[in-house]
Short mmCIF file of C-alpha atoms and ligand atoms in Angstrom, two decimals:
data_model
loop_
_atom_site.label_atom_id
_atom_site.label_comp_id
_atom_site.label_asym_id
_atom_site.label_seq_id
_atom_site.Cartn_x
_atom_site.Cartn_y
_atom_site.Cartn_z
CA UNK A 15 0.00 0.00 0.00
CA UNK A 16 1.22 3.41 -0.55
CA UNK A 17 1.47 5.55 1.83
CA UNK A 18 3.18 9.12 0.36
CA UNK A 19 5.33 10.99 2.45
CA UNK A 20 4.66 14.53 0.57
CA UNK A 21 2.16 16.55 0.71
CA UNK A 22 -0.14 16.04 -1.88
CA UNK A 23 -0.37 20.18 -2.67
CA UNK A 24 1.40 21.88 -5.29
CA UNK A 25 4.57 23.36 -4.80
CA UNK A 26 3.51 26.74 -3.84
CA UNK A 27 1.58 25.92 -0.81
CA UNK A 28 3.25 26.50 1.94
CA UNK A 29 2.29 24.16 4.56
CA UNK A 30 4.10 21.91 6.38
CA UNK A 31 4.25 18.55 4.94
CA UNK A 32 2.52 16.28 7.33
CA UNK A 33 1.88 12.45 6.70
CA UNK A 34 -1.58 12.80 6.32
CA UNK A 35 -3.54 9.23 6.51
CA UNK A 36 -4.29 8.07 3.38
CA UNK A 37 -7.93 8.76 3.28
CA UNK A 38 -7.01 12.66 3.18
CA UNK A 39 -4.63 12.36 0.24
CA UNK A 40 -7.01 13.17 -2.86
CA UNK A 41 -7.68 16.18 -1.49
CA UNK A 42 -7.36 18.50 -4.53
CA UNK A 43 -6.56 22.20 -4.63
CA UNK A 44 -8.74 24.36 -6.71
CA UNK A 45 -5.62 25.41 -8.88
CA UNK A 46 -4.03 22.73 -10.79
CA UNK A 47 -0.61 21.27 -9.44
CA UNK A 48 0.90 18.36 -8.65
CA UNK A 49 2.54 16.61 -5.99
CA UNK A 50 5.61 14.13 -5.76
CA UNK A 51 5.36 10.65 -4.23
CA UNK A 52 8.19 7.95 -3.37
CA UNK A 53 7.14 4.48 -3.71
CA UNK A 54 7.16 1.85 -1.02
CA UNK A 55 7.91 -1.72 -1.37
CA UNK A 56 5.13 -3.48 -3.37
CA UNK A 57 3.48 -0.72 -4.69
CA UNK A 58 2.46 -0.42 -8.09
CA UNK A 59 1.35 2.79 -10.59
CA UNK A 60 -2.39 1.43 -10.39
CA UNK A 61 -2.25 1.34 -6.44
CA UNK A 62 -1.01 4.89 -6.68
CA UNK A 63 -3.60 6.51 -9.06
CA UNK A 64 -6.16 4.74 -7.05
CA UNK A 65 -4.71 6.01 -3.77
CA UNK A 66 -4.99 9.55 -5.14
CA UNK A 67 -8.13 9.07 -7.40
CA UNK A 68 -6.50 10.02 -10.38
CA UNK A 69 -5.91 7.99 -13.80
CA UNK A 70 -2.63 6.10 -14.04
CA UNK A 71 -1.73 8.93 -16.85
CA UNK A 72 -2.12 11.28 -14.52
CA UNK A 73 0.78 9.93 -12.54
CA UNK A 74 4.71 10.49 -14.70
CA UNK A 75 6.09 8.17 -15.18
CA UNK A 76 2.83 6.73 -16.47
CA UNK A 77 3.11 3.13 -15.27
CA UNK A 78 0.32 0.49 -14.36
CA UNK A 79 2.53 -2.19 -13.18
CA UNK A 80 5.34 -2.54 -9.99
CA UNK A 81 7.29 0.16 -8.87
CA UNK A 82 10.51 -0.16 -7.82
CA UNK A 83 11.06 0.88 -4.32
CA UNK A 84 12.21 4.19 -3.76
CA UNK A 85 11.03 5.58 -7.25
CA UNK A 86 9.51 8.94 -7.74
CA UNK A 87 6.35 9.80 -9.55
CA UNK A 88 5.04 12.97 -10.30
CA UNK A 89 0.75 12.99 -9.57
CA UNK A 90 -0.64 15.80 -11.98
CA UNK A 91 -3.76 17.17 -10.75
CA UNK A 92 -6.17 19.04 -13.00
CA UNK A 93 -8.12 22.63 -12.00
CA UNK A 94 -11.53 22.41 -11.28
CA UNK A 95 -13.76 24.10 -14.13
CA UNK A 96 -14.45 28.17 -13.17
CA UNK A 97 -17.72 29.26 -11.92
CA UNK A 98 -18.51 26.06 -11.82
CA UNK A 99 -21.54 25.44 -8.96
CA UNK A 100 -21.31 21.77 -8.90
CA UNK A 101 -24.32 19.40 -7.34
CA UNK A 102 -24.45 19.60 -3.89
CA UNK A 103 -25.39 16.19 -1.98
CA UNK A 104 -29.25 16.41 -0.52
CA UNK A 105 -28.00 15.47 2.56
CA UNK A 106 -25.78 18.68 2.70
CA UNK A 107 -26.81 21.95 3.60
CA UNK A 108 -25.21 25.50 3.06
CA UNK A 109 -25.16 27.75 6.26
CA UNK A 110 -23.83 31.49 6.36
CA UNK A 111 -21.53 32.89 8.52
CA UNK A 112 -22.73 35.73 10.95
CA UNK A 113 -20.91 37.62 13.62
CA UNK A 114 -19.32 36.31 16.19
CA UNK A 115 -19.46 32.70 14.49
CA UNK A 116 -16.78 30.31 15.06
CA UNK A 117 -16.26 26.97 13.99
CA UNK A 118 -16.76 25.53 17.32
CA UNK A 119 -19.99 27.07 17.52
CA UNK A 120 -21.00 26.49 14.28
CA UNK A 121 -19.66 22.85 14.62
CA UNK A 122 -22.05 22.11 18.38
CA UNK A 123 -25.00 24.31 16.98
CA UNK A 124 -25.63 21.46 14.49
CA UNK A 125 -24.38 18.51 16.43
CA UNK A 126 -21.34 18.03 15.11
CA UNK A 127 -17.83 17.98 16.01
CA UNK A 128 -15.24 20.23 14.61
CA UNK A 129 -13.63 17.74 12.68
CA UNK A 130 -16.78 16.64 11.08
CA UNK A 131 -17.44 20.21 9.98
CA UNK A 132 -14.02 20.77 8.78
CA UNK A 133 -14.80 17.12 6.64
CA UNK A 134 -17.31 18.93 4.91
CA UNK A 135 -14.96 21.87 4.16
CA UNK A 136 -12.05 21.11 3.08
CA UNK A 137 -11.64 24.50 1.59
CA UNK A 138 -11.23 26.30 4.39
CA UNK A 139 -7.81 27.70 4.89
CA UNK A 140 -7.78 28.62 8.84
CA UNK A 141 -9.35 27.70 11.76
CA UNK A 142 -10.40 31.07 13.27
CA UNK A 143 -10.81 33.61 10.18
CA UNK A 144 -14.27 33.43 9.39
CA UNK A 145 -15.83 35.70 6.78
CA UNK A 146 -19.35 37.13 7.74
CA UNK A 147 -21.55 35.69 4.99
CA UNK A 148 -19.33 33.15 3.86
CA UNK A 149 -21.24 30.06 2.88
CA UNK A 150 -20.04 26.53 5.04
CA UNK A 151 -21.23 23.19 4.11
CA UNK A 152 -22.98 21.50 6.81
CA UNK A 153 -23.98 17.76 6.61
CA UNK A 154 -27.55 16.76 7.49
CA UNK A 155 -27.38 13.39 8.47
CA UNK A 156 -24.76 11.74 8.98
CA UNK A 157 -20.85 13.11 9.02
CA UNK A 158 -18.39 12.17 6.33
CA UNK A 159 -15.68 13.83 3.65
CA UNK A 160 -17.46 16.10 1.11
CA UNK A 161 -15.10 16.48 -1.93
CA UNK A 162 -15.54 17.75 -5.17
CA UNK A 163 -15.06 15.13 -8.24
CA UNK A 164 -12.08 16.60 -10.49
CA UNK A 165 -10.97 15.89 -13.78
CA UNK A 166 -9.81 12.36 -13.86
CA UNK A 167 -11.50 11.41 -10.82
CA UNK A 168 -14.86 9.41 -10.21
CA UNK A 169 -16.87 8.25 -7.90
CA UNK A 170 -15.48 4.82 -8.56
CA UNK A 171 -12.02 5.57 -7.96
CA UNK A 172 -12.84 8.20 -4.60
CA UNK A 173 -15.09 5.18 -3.22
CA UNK A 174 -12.18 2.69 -3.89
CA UNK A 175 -9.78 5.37 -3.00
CA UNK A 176 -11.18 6.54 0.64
CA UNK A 177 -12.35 3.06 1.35
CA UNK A 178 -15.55 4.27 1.28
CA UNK A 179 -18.90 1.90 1.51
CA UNK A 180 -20.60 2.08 -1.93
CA UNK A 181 -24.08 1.42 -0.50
CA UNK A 182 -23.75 4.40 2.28
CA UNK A 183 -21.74 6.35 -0.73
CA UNK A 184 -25.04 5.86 -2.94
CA UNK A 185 -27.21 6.65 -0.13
CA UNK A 186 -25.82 10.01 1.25
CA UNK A 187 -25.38 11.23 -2.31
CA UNK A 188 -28.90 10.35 -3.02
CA UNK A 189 -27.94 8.65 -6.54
CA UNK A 190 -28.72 5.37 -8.18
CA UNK A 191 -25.87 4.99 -10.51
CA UNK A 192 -22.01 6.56 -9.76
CA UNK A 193 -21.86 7.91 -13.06
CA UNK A 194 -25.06 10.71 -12.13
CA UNK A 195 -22.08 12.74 -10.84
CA UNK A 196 -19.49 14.81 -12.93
CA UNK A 197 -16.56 16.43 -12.95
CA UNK A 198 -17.05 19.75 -10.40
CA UNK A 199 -19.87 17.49 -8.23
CA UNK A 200 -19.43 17.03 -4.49
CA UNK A 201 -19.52 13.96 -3.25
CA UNK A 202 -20.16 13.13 0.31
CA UNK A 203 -18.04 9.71 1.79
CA UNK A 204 -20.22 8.56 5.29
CA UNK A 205 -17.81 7.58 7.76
CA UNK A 206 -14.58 9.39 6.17
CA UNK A 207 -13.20 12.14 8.28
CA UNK A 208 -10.21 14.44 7.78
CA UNK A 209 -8.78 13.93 10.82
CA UNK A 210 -5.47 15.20 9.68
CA UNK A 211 -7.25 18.47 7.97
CA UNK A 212 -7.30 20.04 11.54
CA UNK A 213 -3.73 19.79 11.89
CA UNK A 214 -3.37 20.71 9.06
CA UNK A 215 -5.09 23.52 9.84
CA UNK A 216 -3.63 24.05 13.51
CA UNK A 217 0.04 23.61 12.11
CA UNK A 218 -0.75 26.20 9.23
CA UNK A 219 -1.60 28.70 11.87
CA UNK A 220 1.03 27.95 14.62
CA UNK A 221 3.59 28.61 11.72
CA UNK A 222 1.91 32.09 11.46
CA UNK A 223 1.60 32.88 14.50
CA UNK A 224 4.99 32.05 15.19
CA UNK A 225 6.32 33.98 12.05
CA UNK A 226 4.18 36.63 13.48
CA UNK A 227 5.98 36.53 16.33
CA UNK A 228 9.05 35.91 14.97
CA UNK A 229 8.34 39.18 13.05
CA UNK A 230 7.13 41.01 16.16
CA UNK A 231 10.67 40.07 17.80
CA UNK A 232 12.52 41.11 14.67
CA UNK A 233 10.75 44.24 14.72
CA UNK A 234 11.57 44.82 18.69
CA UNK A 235 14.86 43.65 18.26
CA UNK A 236 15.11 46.46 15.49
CA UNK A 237 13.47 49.24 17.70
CA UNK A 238 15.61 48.11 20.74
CA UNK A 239 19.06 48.15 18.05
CA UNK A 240 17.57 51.57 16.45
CA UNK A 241 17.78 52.55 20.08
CA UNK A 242 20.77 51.64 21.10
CA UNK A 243 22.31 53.72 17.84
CA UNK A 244 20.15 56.15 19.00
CA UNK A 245 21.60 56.43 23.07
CA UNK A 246 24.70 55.85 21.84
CA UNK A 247 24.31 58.65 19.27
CA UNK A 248 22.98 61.30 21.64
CA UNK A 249 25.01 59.79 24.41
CA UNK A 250 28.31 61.00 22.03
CA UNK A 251 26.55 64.10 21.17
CA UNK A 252 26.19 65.17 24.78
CA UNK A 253 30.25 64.01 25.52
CA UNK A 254 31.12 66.48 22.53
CA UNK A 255 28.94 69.20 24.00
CA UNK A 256 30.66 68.67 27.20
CA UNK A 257 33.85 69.14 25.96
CA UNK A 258 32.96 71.46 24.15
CA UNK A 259 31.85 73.21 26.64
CA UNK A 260 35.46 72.30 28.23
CA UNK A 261 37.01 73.91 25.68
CA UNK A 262 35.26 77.32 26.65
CA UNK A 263 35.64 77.30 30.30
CA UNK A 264 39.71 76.51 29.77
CA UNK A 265 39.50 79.70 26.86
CA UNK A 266 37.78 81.87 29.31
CA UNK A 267 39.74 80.45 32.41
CA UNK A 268 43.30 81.45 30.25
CA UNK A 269 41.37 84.58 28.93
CA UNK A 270 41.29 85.59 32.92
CA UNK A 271 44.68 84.83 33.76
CA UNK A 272 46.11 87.10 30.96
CA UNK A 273 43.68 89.48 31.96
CA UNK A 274 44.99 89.06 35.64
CA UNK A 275 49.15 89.39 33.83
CA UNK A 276 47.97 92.10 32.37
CA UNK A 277 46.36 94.01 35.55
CA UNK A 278 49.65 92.82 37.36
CA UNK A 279 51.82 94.74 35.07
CA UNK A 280 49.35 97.96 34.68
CA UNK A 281 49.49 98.34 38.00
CA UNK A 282 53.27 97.50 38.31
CA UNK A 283 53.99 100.35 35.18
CA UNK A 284 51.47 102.50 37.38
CA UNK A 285 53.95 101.47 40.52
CA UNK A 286 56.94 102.40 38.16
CA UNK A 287 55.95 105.71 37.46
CA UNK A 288 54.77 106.73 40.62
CA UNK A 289 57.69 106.24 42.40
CA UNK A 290 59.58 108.60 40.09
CA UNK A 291 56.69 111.06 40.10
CA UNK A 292 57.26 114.34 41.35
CA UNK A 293 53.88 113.88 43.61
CA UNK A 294 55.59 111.03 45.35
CA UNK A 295 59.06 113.11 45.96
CA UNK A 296 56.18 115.71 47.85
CA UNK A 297 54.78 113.21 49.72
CA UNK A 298 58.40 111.76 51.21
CA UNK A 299 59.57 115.66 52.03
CA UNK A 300 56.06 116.23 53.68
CA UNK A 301 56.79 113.07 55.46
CA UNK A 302 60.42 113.71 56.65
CA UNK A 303 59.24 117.45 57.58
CA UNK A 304 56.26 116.18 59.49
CA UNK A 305 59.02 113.75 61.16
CA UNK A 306 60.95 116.89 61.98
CA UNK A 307 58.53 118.42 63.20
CA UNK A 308 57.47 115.96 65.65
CA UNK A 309 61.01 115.02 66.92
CA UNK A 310 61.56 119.07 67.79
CA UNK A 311 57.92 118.82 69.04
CA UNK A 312 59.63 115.84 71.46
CA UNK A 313 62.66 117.65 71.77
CA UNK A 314 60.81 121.36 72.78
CA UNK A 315 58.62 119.43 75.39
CA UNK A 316 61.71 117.73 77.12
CA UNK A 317 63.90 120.92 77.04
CA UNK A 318 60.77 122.95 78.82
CA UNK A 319 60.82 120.04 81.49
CA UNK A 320 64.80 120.31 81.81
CA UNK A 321 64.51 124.14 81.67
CA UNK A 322 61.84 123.94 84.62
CA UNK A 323 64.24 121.84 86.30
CA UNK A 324 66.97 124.22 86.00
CA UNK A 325 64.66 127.52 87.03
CA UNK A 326 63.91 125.82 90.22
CA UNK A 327 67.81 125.05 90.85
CA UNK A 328 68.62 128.24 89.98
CA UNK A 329 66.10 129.90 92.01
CA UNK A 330 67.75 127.51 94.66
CA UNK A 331 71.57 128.88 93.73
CA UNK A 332 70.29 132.68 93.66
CA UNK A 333 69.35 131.90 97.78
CA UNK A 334 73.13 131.00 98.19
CA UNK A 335 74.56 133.78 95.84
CA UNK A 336 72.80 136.27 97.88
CA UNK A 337 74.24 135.03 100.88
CA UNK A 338 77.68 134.46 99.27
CA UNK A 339 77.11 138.21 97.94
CA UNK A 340 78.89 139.72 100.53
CA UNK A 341 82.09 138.28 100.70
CA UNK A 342 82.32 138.01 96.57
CA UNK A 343 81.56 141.33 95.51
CA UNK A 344 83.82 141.14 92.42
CA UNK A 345 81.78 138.52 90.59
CA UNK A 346 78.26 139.98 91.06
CA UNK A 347 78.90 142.57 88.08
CA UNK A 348 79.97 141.22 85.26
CA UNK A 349 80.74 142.64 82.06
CA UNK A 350 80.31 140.94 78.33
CA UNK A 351 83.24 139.12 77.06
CA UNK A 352 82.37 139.20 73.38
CA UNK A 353 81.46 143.05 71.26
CA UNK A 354 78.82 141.09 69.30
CA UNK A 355 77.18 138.05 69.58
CA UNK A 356 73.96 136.14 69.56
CA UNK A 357 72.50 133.61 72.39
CA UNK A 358 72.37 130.51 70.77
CA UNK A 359 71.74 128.25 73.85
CA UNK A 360 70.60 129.33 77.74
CA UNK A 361 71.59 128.41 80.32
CA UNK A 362 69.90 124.76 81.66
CA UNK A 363 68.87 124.18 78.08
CA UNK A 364 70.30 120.70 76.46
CA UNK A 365 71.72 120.80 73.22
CA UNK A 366 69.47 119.61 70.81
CA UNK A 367 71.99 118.96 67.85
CA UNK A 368 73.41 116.07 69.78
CA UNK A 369 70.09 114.94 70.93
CA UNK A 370 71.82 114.15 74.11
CA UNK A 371 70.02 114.85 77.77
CA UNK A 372 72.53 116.83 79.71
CA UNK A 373 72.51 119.80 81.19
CA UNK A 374 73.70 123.00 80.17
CA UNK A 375 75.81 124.90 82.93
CA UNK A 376 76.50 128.29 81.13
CA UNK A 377 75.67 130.34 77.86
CA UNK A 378 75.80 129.73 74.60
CA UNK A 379 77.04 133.23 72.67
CA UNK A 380 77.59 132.59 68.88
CA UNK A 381 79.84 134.89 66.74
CA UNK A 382 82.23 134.52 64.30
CA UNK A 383 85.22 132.54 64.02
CA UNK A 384 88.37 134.58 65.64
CA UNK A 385 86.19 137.24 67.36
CA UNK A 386 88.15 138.10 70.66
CA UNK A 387 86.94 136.88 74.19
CA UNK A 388 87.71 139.76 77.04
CA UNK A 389 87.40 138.65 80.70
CA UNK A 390 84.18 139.54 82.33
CA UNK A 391 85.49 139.97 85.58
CA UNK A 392 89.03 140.02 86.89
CA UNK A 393 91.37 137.44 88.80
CA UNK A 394 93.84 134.79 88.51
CA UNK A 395 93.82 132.27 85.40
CA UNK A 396 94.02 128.51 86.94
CA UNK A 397 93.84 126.93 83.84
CA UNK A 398 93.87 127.47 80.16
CA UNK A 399 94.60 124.90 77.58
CA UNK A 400 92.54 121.57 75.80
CA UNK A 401 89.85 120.44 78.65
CA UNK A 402 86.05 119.63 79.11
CA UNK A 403 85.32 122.80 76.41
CA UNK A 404 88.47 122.03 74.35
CA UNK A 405 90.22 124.97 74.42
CA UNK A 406 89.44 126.62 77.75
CA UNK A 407 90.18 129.53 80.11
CA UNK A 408 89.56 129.43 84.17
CA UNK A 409 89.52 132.70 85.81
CA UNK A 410 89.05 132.50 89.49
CA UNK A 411 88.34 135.41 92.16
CA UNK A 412 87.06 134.43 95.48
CA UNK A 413 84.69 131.59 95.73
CA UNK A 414 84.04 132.68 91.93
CA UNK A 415 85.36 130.69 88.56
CA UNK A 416 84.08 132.33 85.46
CA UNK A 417 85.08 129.22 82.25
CA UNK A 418 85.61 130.25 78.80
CA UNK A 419 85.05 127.40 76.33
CA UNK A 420 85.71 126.20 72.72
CA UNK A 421 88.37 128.89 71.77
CA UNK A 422 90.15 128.87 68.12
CA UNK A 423 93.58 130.27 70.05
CA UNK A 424 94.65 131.08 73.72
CA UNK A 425 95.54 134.09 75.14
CA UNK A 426 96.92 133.56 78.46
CA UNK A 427 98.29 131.53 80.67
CA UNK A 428 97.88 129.42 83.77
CA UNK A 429 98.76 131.42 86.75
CA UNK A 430 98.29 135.08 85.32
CA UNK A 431 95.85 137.57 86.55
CA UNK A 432 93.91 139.08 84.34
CA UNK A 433 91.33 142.51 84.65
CA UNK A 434 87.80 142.66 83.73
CA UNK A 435 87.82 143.22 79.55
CA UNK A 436 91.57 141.82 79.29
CA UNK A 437 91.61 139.80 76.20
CA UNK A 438 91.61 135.97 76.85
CA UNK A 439 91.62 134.51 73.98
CA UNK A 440 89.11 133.94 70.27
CA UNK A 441 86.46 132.25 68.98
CA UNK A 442 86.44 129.17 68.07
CA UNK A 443 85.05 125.66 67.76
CA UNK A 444 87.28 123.78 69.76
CA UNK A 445 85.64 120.34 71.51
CA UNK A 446 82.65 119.03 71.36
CA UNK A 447 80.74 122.07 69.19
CA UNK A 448 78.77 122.48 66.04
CA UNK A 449 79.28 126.29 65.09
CA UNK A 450 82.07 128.77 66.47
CA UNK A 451 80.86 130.40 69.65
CA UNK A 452 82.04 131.14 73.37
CA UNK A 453 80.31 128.73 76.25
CA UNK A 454 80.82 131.05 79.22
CA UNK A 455 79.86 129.00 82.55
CA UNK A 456 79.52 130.81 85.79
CA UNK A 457 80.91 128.40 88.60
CA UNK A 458 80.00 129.88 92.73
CA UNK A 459 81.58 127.35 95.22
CA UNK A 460 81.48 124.72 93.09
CA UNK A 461 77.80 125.00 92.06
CA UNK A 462 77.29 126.43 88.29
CA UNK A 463 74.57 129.48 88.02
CA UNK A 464 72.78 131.11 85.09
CA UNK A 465 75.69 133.44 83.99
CA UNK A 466 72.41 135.97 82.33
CA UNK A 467 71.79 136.90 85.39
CA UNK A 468 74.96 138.28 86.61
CA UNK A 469 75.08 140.01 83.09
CA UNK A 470 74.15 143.33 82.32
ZN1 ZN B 513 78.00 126.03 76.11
#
């Protein structure tokens, strides 16, 4: 027996082959096509064209006879006429789709299964599209395979061919004689089912639904990759901008620092010229006068302290002048020693040139180099020569010394006596000094007095 192991549709159907049980085989497309089958062990071209209701020309190589195992023949099916109706078994009726149908429903509504629906339409290409108003052939009594005789084929041969019962054949068809059907007829087989239709069927649709699937995750897969370009596109664009950006900051940040140089040596050329400017030569002789100023400020305030100091000794010494009065009459009246002079320095008043605190025993009469000193009162010299006011006289009378300092030349000699207005000696600068001039220091036991007051 043959049992083919393609599928029976031509070459441009696309489902999967299947083995289909042998009763489903002659189930013809309404195109013509053909379909290829290997032979089995035993079988012969006859058993073959019966198998698939078809002449043995029909099958190519056109052989009656054995087959040799393993051969291939080519089964040529023909194309049913166009617009052809074709008789429609009594015991089948037509129903019409409405909405919300489905096969299932369709299938329980007249008491039958799905598979015995789907037996009575083979031409139904999926299990779940239904078309609203789309005609289905329902069987009335009694399930079985409703095909459609095509060129070729006969009843004969589909009776022999499904293994259908000839009796029940005649009966459902409602015929007397086989040959009342033609070409284009349907004929309805009691008791033949196409089992395999439905997985046919089911398997068609899987394979869709996967490819749809498969599509749907080829389309994601896509999106998720356009993505990806996408990120990884904006995700560059943003690391240019930020370096871009970079770029700026380190322009601006170098921009600033030259700016910054460039402040730095405005303000250094500014520096420059300022300390050359006349302005600032102003400013440091304002400051060194103002300095001045303030140290003789200093000085004036300490000399008026010293000088108070010196009144109130003085006041003191006059107490023991008048009482030394009487026996020193000789030294109360003296006369000037110099013709012209000025008072540079008094009498308890600290030179200020030398900054030095110390205090002032006599008078301080300026005049010009080599002016002559006379003696202001009379008596014996004790000393004349280089001593405390370089070169010095000592006249002495009494309890009296009268001291002339700081003389350019001498004039006398230790041990002479001298008159009041005898010439001593001349100005000079002798010593410690700072400008020619005569210090004349009044000395009364020992204890120096303000020589102004015993002046004229
Ligand atoms: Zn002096």
């Amino acid at each position: 027996m043959v049992v083919g192991t393609l599928s029976p549709f031509p070459p441009s159907f696309t489902a999967p082959a299947l083995t289909l049980p042998l009763q489903t085989k002659p189930l013809h497309p309404s195109v013509p096509g053909s379909a290829l089958i290997i032979a089995r062990h035993g079988d012969t071209g006859q058993q073959i064209a019966d198998a698939y209701g078809v002449e043995v020309s029909a099958l190519s190589p056109s052989r009656t006879g054995a087959l040799p195992e393993g051969a291939v023949l080519r089964v040529s099916f023909a194309a049913l006429p166009e617009n052809s109706a074709g008789v429609l078994p009594p015991s089948v009726s037509t129903y019409l789709v409405q909405s919300g149908d489905t096969l299932a429903g369709i299938a329980a509504a007249h008491d039958l299964s799905v598979t015995e629906l789907l037996s009575a339409n083979l031409h139904l290409e999926t299990l779940n599209k239904l078309s609203v108003g789309e005609s289905l052939f329902v069987p009335q009594s009694g399930a079985g395979l409703l095909v459609r005789i095509k060129t070729g084929q006969s009843v004969q041969s589909l009776v022999k061919a499904y293994h259908a019962d000839p009796a029940q054949v005649a009966l459902a068809n409602g015929f007397g004689l086989p040959n009342e059907r033609r070409v284009g007829d349907y004929l309805l087989l009691p008791g033949v089912l196409a089992t395999g239709f439905q997985q046919q069927l089911v398997a068609r649709q899987e394979r869709q639904e996967q490819a749809e699937r498969q599509a749907r995750v080829q389309q994601q897969y896509e999106r998720f990759q356009a993505y990806r370009v996408q990120v990884a596109q904006e995700r560059q664009r943003a690391t240019q901008a930020q370096y871009e950006r970079y770029l700026t900051w380190q322009k601006q940040v170098q921009q600033r620092r030259l700016a910054e140089q460039q402040a730095v040596q405005t303000q250094y050329q500014k520096y420059l010229a300022w300390q050359h400017s006349e302005a600032r030569q102003q400013l440091i002789e304002k400051y060194a006068a103002q300095a001045q100023f303030e140290a003789a400020q200093q000085a004036a305030r300490l000399q008026a302290q010293t000088l108070a100091r010196a009144q109130a000794k003085s006041r003191q010494l006059n107490t023991v002048r008048a009482a030394s009065t009487a026996q020193s009459q000789n030294a109360q009246d003296l006369s000037w020693p110099l013709r012209s002079f000025r008072i540079t320095s008094r009498f308890g008043e600290r030179d200020i040139e030398f900054h030095k605190e110390f205090f002032h025993g006599g008078v301080d009469l300026a005049a010009p180099y080599g002016t002559p000193i006379y003696a202001a009162a009379g008596g014996t010299v004790t000393r004349s020569g280089y001593g405390d006011f370089g070169n010095n006289v000592y006249v002495e009378n009494g309890n009296a010394v009268i001291i002339y300092g700081h003389m350019s030349r001498l004039g006398v000699s230790a041990g002479q006596t001298v008159q009041r207005g005898q010439l001593l000696g001349y100005v000079g600068c002798s010593g410690v000094c700072t400008g020619p001039h005569l210090h004349l220091e009044v000395r009364l036991s020992g204890q120096a007095v303000d020589p102004l007051g015993l002046l004229p």
